[in-house]
């Protein structure tokens, strides 16, 4: 075939993406300045809700395998004193992890690049729906939200020069901390919890209650 696909996500993805940025960025910025790109830089474009709500599509963003916490006991001897402690280790099912990795590698790409050897053209395509599903998945999954609420989420995208992107806007989001909670003592640990850890434990128990 005269069209050769450039790997942007697999084994050589990182190196190819860097080289592509160096080669293509100047021309793309030039075309943008001349108004020759199909989209305007820094302008937000709203995406229509797909058939499968943003954030819930397993094809575009497969669910991570279920994590399991296993208690591991250990015994430490110091002189005549024997101390038993319990630590919890996170585990994932090996088959589920393998299946997740394969689905992750086979999911649609937000960006695709190829070269037409016959014409000498570099072709860059993007699929903002993929990026929309990935972004929304972190907001809606695991929260017990209904389908109607999920479909009310608006997803938009914009093109931006990397150097002008700056830091993400986070002022709209408030992440509560555990400062207002009392400390929960935990017996049987080799080392005591820090104050902030003991307060966080109280907060987590309060959420689960």
Short mmCIF file of C-alpha atoms in Angstrom, two decimals:
data_model
loop_
_atom_site.label_atom_id
_atom_site.label_comp_id
_atom_site.label_asym_id
_atom_site.label_seq_id
_atom_site.Cartn_x
_atom_site.Cartn_y
_atom_site.Cartn_z
CA UNK A 1 0.00 0.00 0.00
CA UNK A 2 1.12 3.57 -0.68
CA UNK A 3 -0.22 4.68 2.72
CA UNK A 4 1.95 3.86 5.74
CA UNK A 5 0.50 4.26 9.24
CA UNK A 6 2.71 5.90 11.86
CA UNK A 7 2.65 4.24 15.27
CA UNK A 8 1.75 6.85 17.90
CA UNK A 9 0.68 4.64 20.82
CA UNK A 10 2.45 1.30 20.75
CA UNK A 11 6.10 0.23 20.91
CA UNK A 12 7.54 3.20 19.02
CA UNK A 13 4.67 5.55 19.83
CA UNK A 14 6.49 7.93 22.17
CA UNK A 15 9.49 8.42 19.87
CA UNK A 16 7.33 8.77 16.76
CA UNK A 17 5.04 11.30 18.45
CA UNK A 18 8.01 13.49 19.38
CA UNK A 19 9.45 13.33 15.86
CA UNK A 20 6.05 14.01 14.34
CA UNK A 21 5.61 17.05 16.56
CA UNK A 22 8.94 18.48 15.42
CA UNK A 23 8.19 17.85 11.74
CA UNK A 24 4.49 18.72 11.58
CA UNK A 25 3.99 21.46 14.19
CA UNK A 26 5.50 24.35 12.18
CA UNK A 27 3.35 23.60 9.13
CA UNK A 28 0.21 23.14 11.20
CA UNK A 29 0.75 26.45 12.97
CA UNK A 30 1.39 28.15 9.64
CA UNK A 31 -1.83 26.74 8.19
CA UNK A 32 -3.71 27.76 11.35
CA UNK A 33 -2.43 31.33 11.06
CA UNK A 34 -3.59 31.43 7.44
CA UNK A 35 -7.00 30.01 8.35
CA UNK A 36 -6.43 26.85 6.30
CA UNK A 37 -7.20 24.32 9.04
CA UNK A 38 -10.76 22.95 9.25
CA UNK A 39 -10.85 24.01 12.93
CA UNK A 40 -9.84 27.22 14.69
CA UNK A 41 -7.22 27.12 17.43
CA UNK A 42 -8.45 27.79 20.99
CA UNK A 43 -12.09 27.58 19.96
CA UNK A 44 -14.30 25.12 21.81
CA UNK A 45 -16.47 22.73 19.82
CA UNK A 46 -19.30 20.91 21.56
CA UNK A 47 -19.73 17.22 20.82
CA UNK A 48 -23.18 15.71 20.45
CA UNK A 49 -23.98 12.85 22.81
CA UNK A 50 -23.22 9.54 21.05
CA UNK A 51 -25.50 6.52 21.24
CA UNK A 52 -23.44 5.21 24.15
CA UNK A 53 -23.16 8.02 26.69
CA UNK A 54 -19.81 9.73 27.15
CA UNK A 55 -17.74 7.89 29.71
CA UNK A 56 -19.67 4.60 29.51
CA UNK A 57 -18.38 3.21 26.22
CA UNK A 58 -16.23 0.15 26.85
CA UNK A 59 -14.86 0.22 23.30
CA UNK A 60 -13.38 3.70 23.60
CA UNK A 61 -12.39 3.39 27.24
CA UNK A 62 -12.44 -0.13 28.76
CA UNK A 63 -13.04 -0.49 32.49
CA UNK A 64 -10.08 -1.26 34.70
CA UNK A 65 -10.03 -4.68 36.38
CA UNK A 66 -11.51 -4.86 39.87
CA UNK A 67 -8.90 -4.30 42.55
CA UNK A 68 -8.78 -6.53 45.60
CA UNK A 69 -7.06 -5.81 48.90
CA UNK A 70 -5.46 -8.75 50.68
CA UNK A 71 -4.37 -8.69 54.32
CA UNK A 72 -0.77 -9.83 54.82
CA UNK A 73 0.31 -10.54 58.36
CA UNK A 74 3.91 -10.24 59.51
CA UNK A 75 5.61 -10.90 62.82
CA UNK A 76 8.57 -8.87 64.02
CA UNK A 77 10.72 -9.83 66.99
CA UNK A 78 12.72 -7.29 68.92
CA UNK A 79 14.41 -8.87 71.88
CA UNK A 80 11.73 -10.53 73.95
CA UNK A 81 8.94 -8.52 72.31
CA UNK A 82 6.97 -9.99 69.43
CA UNK A 83 4.82 -7.67 67.37
CA UNK A 84 2.26 -8.78 64.81
CA UNK A 85 1.27 -6.30 62.12
CA UNK A 86 -1.09 -6.37 59.20
CA UNK A 87 -0.46 -4.74 55.82
CA UNK A 88 -2.86 -4.64 52.90
CA UNK A 89 -1.65 -5.29 49.37
CA UNK A 90 -3.59 -4.40 46.24
CA UNK A 91 -4.04 -7.22 43.74
CA UNK A 92 -5.62 -7.61 40.31
CA UNK A 93 -6.80 -10.77 38.62
CA UNK A 94 -4.15 -11.79 36.07
CA UNK A 95 -6.64 -12.68 33.31
CA UNK A 96 -8.71 -9.53 33.85
CA UNK A 97 -5.54 -7.44 33.73
CA UNK A 98 -4.44 -9.12 30.51
CA UNK A 99 -7.85 -8.61 28.91
CA UNK A 100 -7.86 -4.96 29.99
CA UNK A 101 -4.43 -4.39 28.45
CA UNK A 102 -5.51 -5.92 25.15
CA UNK A 103 -8.68 -3.83 25.04
CA UNK A 104 -6.66 -0.73 25.90
CA UNK A 105 -4.22 -1.38 23.06
CA UNK A 106 -7.02 -2.11 20.59
CA UNK A 107 -9.26 0.86 21.42
CA UNK A 108 -9.75 3.58 18.80
CA UNK A 109 -7.09 6.29 18.71
CA UNK A 110 -7.79 9.95 19.34
CA UNK A 111 -5.12 10.79 16.74
CA UNK A 112 -3.94 8.89 13.67
CA UNK A 113 -1.03 9.79 11.42
CA UNK A 114 0.02 8.25 8.13
CA UNK A 115 2.19 9.01 5.13
CA UNK A 116 1.12 8.70 1.51
CA UNK A 117 4.34 7.63 -0.18
CA UNK A 118 3.01 8.26 -3.69
CA UNK A 119 2.07 11.90 -3.04
CA UNK A 120 4.55 12.57 -0.24
CA UNK A 121 1.78 13.85 2.02
CA UNK A 122 1.53 13.59 5.77
CA UNK A 123 -2.05 12.84 6.84
CA UNK A 124 -3.24 13.56 10.38
CA UNK A 125 -6.72 12.61 11.53
CA UNK A 126 -8.34 13.04 14.91
CA UNK A 127 -11.37 11.52 16.58
CA UNK A 128 -12.47 13.81 19.43
CA UNK A 129 -15.14 11.30 20.50
CA UNK A 130 -12.41 9.01 21.80
CA UNK A 131 -10.88 11.77 23.91
CA UNK A 132 -14.37 12.75 25.10
CA UNK A 133 -15.12 9.23 26.30
CA UNK A 134 -11.77 9.00 28.09
CA UNK A 135 -12.23 12.35 29.86
CA UNK A 136 -15.82 11.66 30.89
CA UNK A 137 -15.05 8.15 32.15
CA UNK A 138 -13.07 9.57 35.08
CA UNK A 139 -16.07 11.70 36.08
CA UNK A 140 -18.96 9.26 35.77
CA UNK A 141 -17.75 5.73 36.46
CA UNK A 142 -18.00 4.14 39.87
CA UNK A 143 -20.33 6.84 41.23
CA UNK A 144 -23.70 5.13 40.81
CA UNK A 145 -24.95 7.82 38.43
CA UNK A 146 -28.08 7.20 36.40
CA UNK A 147 -28.12 7.17 32.60
CA UNK A 148 -30.18 10.38 32.44
CA UNK A 149 -27.66 12.28 34.55
CA UNK A 150 -24.71 10.93 32.58
CA UNK A 151 -26.29 12.03 29.31
CA UNK A 152 -26.66 15.56 30.70
CA UNK A 153 -22.88 16.02 30.75
CA UNK A 154 -21.57 18.36 28.05
CA UNK A 155 -18.27 17.44 26.35
CA UNK A 156 -16.33 19.92 24.24
CA UNK A 157 -12.86 19.95 22.72
CA UNK A 158 -10.44 22.50 21.32
CA UNK A 159 -7.15 22.58 19.44
CA UNK A 160 -4.28 24.39 21.07
CA UNK A 161 -0.61 24.92 20.54
CA UNK A 162 1.16 22.93 23.26
CA UNK A 163 3.14 25.94 24.54
CA UNK A 164 -0.11 27.91 25.05
CA UNK A 165 -2.05 25.25 26.90
CA UNK A 166 -0.70 26.23 30.34
CA UNK A 167 -1.97 24.64 33.53
CA UNK A 168 -5.42 23.03 33.61
CA UNK A 169 -8.25 25.02 35.16
CA UNK A 170 -8.88 23.58 38.61
CA UNK A 171 -10.54 26.44 40.51
CA UNK A 172 -13.98 25.10 39.58
CA UNK A 173 -13.21 21.84 41.40
CA UNK A 174 -13.01 21.63 45.17
CA UNK A 175 -11.47 18.53 46.69
CA UNK A 176 -12.43 18.16 50.37
CA UNK A 177 -9.76 17.15 52.86
CA UNK A 178 -9.89 15.41 56.22
CA UNK A 179 -8.72 18.25 58.48
CA UNK A 180 -12.08 18.56 60.24
CA UNK A 181 -12.20 14.87 61.26
CA UNK A 182 -10.98 13.26 64.46
CA UNK A 183 -8.11 10.79 64.37
CA UNK A 184 -8.95 7.07 64.37
CA UNK A 185 -6.46 4.96 66.35
CA UNK A 186 -5.39 1.66 64.79
CA UNK A 187 -4.00 -1.13 66.96
CA UNK A 188 -1.54 -3.77 65.84
CA UNK A 189 0.46 -1.66 63.41
CA UNK A 190 4.23 -1.73 63.41
CA UNK A 191 4.31 2.05 63.04
CA UNK A 192 1.49 4.42 64.03
CA UNK A 193 -0.41 6.37 61.41
CA UNK A 194 0.48 9.98 60.77
CA UNK A 195 -2.12 12.44 61.99
CA UNK A 196 -3.35 13.16 58.46
CA UNK A 197 -3.63 9.41 57.73
CA UNK A 198 -5.65 8.79 60.91
CA UNK A 199 -8.01 11.65 59.98
CA UNK A 200 -8.35 10.34 56.42
CA UNK A 201 -9.24 6.91 57.83
CA UNK A 202 -12.02 8.49 59.91
CA UNK A 203 -13.33 10.27 56.84
CA UNK A 204 -13.30 7.07 54.73
CA UNK A 205 -15.18 5.17 57.46
CA UNK A 206 -17.72 7.98 57.65
CA UNK A 207 -18.28 7.75 53.88
CA UNK A 208 -18.75 3.98 54.00
CA UNK A 209 -21.07 4.09 57.04
#
